XYZ file of C-alpha atoms in Angstrom:
214
model
C 124.019 84.525 122.945
C 125.679 81.146 122.322
C 124.212 78.544 119.998
C 125.474 75.873 117.594
C 129.091 76.422 118.598
C 129.157 80.136 117.927
C 128.095 83.372 119.562
C 126.641 86.632 118.353
C 126.073 89.939 120.152
C 122.618 91.128 121.109
C 122.390 94.942 121.038
C 120.719 96.767 123.906
C 116.971 96.882 123.401
C 116.723 93.739 121.267
C 114.246 91.021 122.192
C 115.282 87.353 122.056
C 112.727 84.548 121.975
C 113.864 80.987 122.701
C 111.620 78.216 121.467
C 110.759 75.585 124.082
C 113.192 72.915 122.826
C 116.243 75.191 122.630
C 118.836 75.370 125.458
C 119.412 78.887 126.765
C 123.025 79.991 126.938
C 124.068 83.612 127.158
C 126.605 85.712 128.977
C 128.325 89.049 129.291
C 130.656 90.390 126.634
C 133.811 91.294 128.577
C 134.315 94.308 126.329
C 130.912 95.689 127.272
C 130.973 95.269 131.037
C 127.948 94.989 133.292
C 124.538 94.494 131.730
C 121.044 93.528 132.768
C 118.141 91.746 131.164
C 114.530 90.901 131.945
C 113.190 87.501 131.015
C 109.738 85.955 130.852
C 108.917 82.255 130.531
C 105.472 81.659 129.027
C 103.290 79.208 127.141
C 101.880 81.084 124.124
C 98.153 81.304 123.734
C 96.953 79.680 120.524
C 96.297 82.945 118.684
C 99.767 84.278 119.526
C 101.682 81.939 117.237
C 101.023 84.020 114.144
C 102.643 86.997 115.908
C 105.768 85.000 116.820
C 107.126 84.493 113.322
C 110.193 86.605 113.996
C 113.537 86.574 112.175
C 115.464 83.435 113.157
C 119.248 84.021 113.047
C 119.806 80.576 114.575
C 117.304 77.687 114.439
C 115.018 77.952 117.435
C 116.214 81.405 118.519
C 114.217 84.396 117.294
C 115.275 88.034 117.477
C 113.678 91.445 116.992
C 115.263 94.878 117.144
C 113.044 97.514 118.742
C 113.256 101.232 117.886
C 114.191 103.534 120.800
C 110.646 104.777 121.455
C 109.344 101.213 121.633
C 112.261 100.105 123.822
C 111.153 102.558 126.515
C 107.527 101.387 126.334
C 108.597 97.735 126.352
C 110.901 98.066 129.353
C 108.365 100.038 131.380
C 105.673 97.449 130.691
C 107.940 94.536 131.635
C 108.817 96.188 134.941
C 105.128 96.821 135.582
C 104.339 93.150 134.921
C 107.108 92.094 137.300
C 105.503 94.148 140.065
C 102.080 92.688 139.324
C 103.430 89.125 139.330
C 105.019 89.653 142.741
C 101.944 91.347 144.192
C 98.775 90.134 145.923
C 96.233 90.545 143.107
C 94.095 87.375 142.950
C 94.060 87.436 139.125
C 97.621 88.620 138.695
C 98.449 85.945 136.108
C 95.606 87.163 133.923
C 97.030 90.684 134.183
C 100.503 89.378 133.314
C 99.320 87.374 130.311
C 97.270 90.283 128.992
C 100.265 92.591 129.419
C 102.494 90.099 127.632
C 99.984 89.937 124.793
C 100.184 93.726 124.495
C 103.989 93.530 124.258
C 103.821 90.877 121.542
C 101.399 93.030 119.571
C 103.852 95.935 119.769
C 106.621 93.596 118.591
C 104.424 92.635 115.662
C 104.374 96.257 114.498
C 108.157 96.151 113.896
C 108.464 92.549 112.758
C 109.907 92.675 109.206
C 107.695 89.721 108.293
C 104.488 91.697 108.842
C 102.728 93.956 106.370
C 102.632 96.901 108.773
C 106.395 96.999 109.284
C 106.972 96.927 105.500
C 104.647 99.879 105.008
C 106.147 103.078 103.661
C 106.757 105.394 106.652
C 104.961 108.203 104.807
C 101.831 106.058 104.640
C 102.168 105.205 108.329
C 102.376 108.952 108.963
C 99.187 109.421 106.940
C 97.411 106.715 108.947
C 98.532 108.265 112.227
C 97.300 111.669 111.058
C 93.900 110.331 109.992
C 93.393 108.550 113.319
C 94.599 111.485 115.427
C 92.332 113.967 113.617
C 89.454 111.703 112.626
C 86.862 114.111 114.029
C 88.119 116.997 111.918
C 87.643 117.920 108.285
C 90.638 116.874 106.224
C 91.376 117.002 102.509
C 93.679 114.808 100.466
C 95.863 117.855 99.827
C 96.286 118.468 103.570
C 97.013 114.803 104.228
C 99.517 114.720 101.369
C 101.319 117.765 102.748
C 101.525 116.131 106.177
C 102.914 112.941 104.592
C 105.412 114.775 102.336
C 103.843 113.308 99.195
C 101.990 114.759 96.269
C 98.222 114.128 96.373
C 98.384 111.759 93.411
C 101.335 109.820 94.846
C 99.652 109.612 98.233
C 96.440 108.276 96.687
C 98.300 105.630 94.682
C 100.630 104.493 97.472
C 97.918 104.525 100.144
C 95.599 102.325 98.086
C 98.459 99.998 97.184
C 99.538 99.458 100.806
C 96.286 99.814 102.762
C 93.832 98.428 100.219
C 91.489 101.421 100.192
C 91.552 105.175 99.658
C 92.442 107.560 102.507
C 88.837 108.760 102.739
C 87.527 105.198 102.853
C 89.941 104.449 105.668
C 88.888 107.613 107.505
C 85.218 106.730 107.192
C 85.805 103.207 108.483
C 87.836 104.511 111.417
C 85.094 107.010 112.255
C 82.467 104.270 112.211
C 84.554 102.073 114.519
C 84.906 104.968 116.965
C 81.191 105.716 116.752
C 80.272 102.090 117.358
C 82.368 102.032 120.521
C 80.796 105.241 121.789
C 77.284 103.997 121.049
C 77.927 100.721 122.861
C 79.760 102.109 125.880
C 78.025 105.438 126.532
C 74.534 106.924 126.744
C 75.466 110.015 124.772
C 73.010 111.291 122.123
C 73.572 110.188 118.540
C 73.946 113.784 117.391
C 76.737 114.379 119.882
C 78.568 111.201 118.847
C 78.130 112.053 115.167
C 79.706 115.465 115.753
C 82.626 113.979 117.692
C 83.554 111.582 114.890
C 83.315 114.257 112.205
C 79.683 114.377 111.006
C 77.683 117.566 111.534
C 74.492 116.027 110.095
C 73.148 113.235 112.365
C 70.860 111.873 109.631
C 73.752 111.482 107.195
C 75.842 109.919 109.964
C 73.057 107.399 110.656
C 72.879 106.388 106.978
C 76.646 105.894 106.788
C 76.677 103.978 110.087
C 73.889 101.618 108.985
C 75.693 100.964 105.704
C 78.860 99.975 107.556
C 76.942 97.712 109.907
C 75.628 95.768 106.914
C 79.114 95.200 105.486
């Protein structure tokens, strides 16, 4: 990428965002050889701007480095959006913009300016574990072992970075899942309660009502 009289390399898998007033100038590094890139020109929706506060190595040019697992997801989604844009769907631009919004949300998870990306990876592992096993019984000791932390250190660090205890987070996540199931399905309350981790439907109902009043 060339800007302000100098150039800097962009590693494979990085995402570059040019602001609207900035000229675009980029080319191939002769030492690298052939390369390819996918570009998208878009007008951000109003609520996207908060997600686009990326590192700015040069004024007007923003850059994010994506981890390998996200690079694969990102590239596959971009190729999918290219096919949709070229296809016959009558609302293809809505599909494209919604897909682009998904990509920007994924970028936000690795943006060093966001709280999530600054989170201790052991706490992210704890969050992933709680969400993946939210319908199962789990103790702090088990969660701590999964996160490679002592129970006391997990409790302290989790509250510091998430703003609540692990069990409070688990309960909130269960209630969000239950609310979606209640809204989108006709399944009995007892069945939904069991799926999100509550064997007693009456206790589940009390907890659910309490969360709805929050």
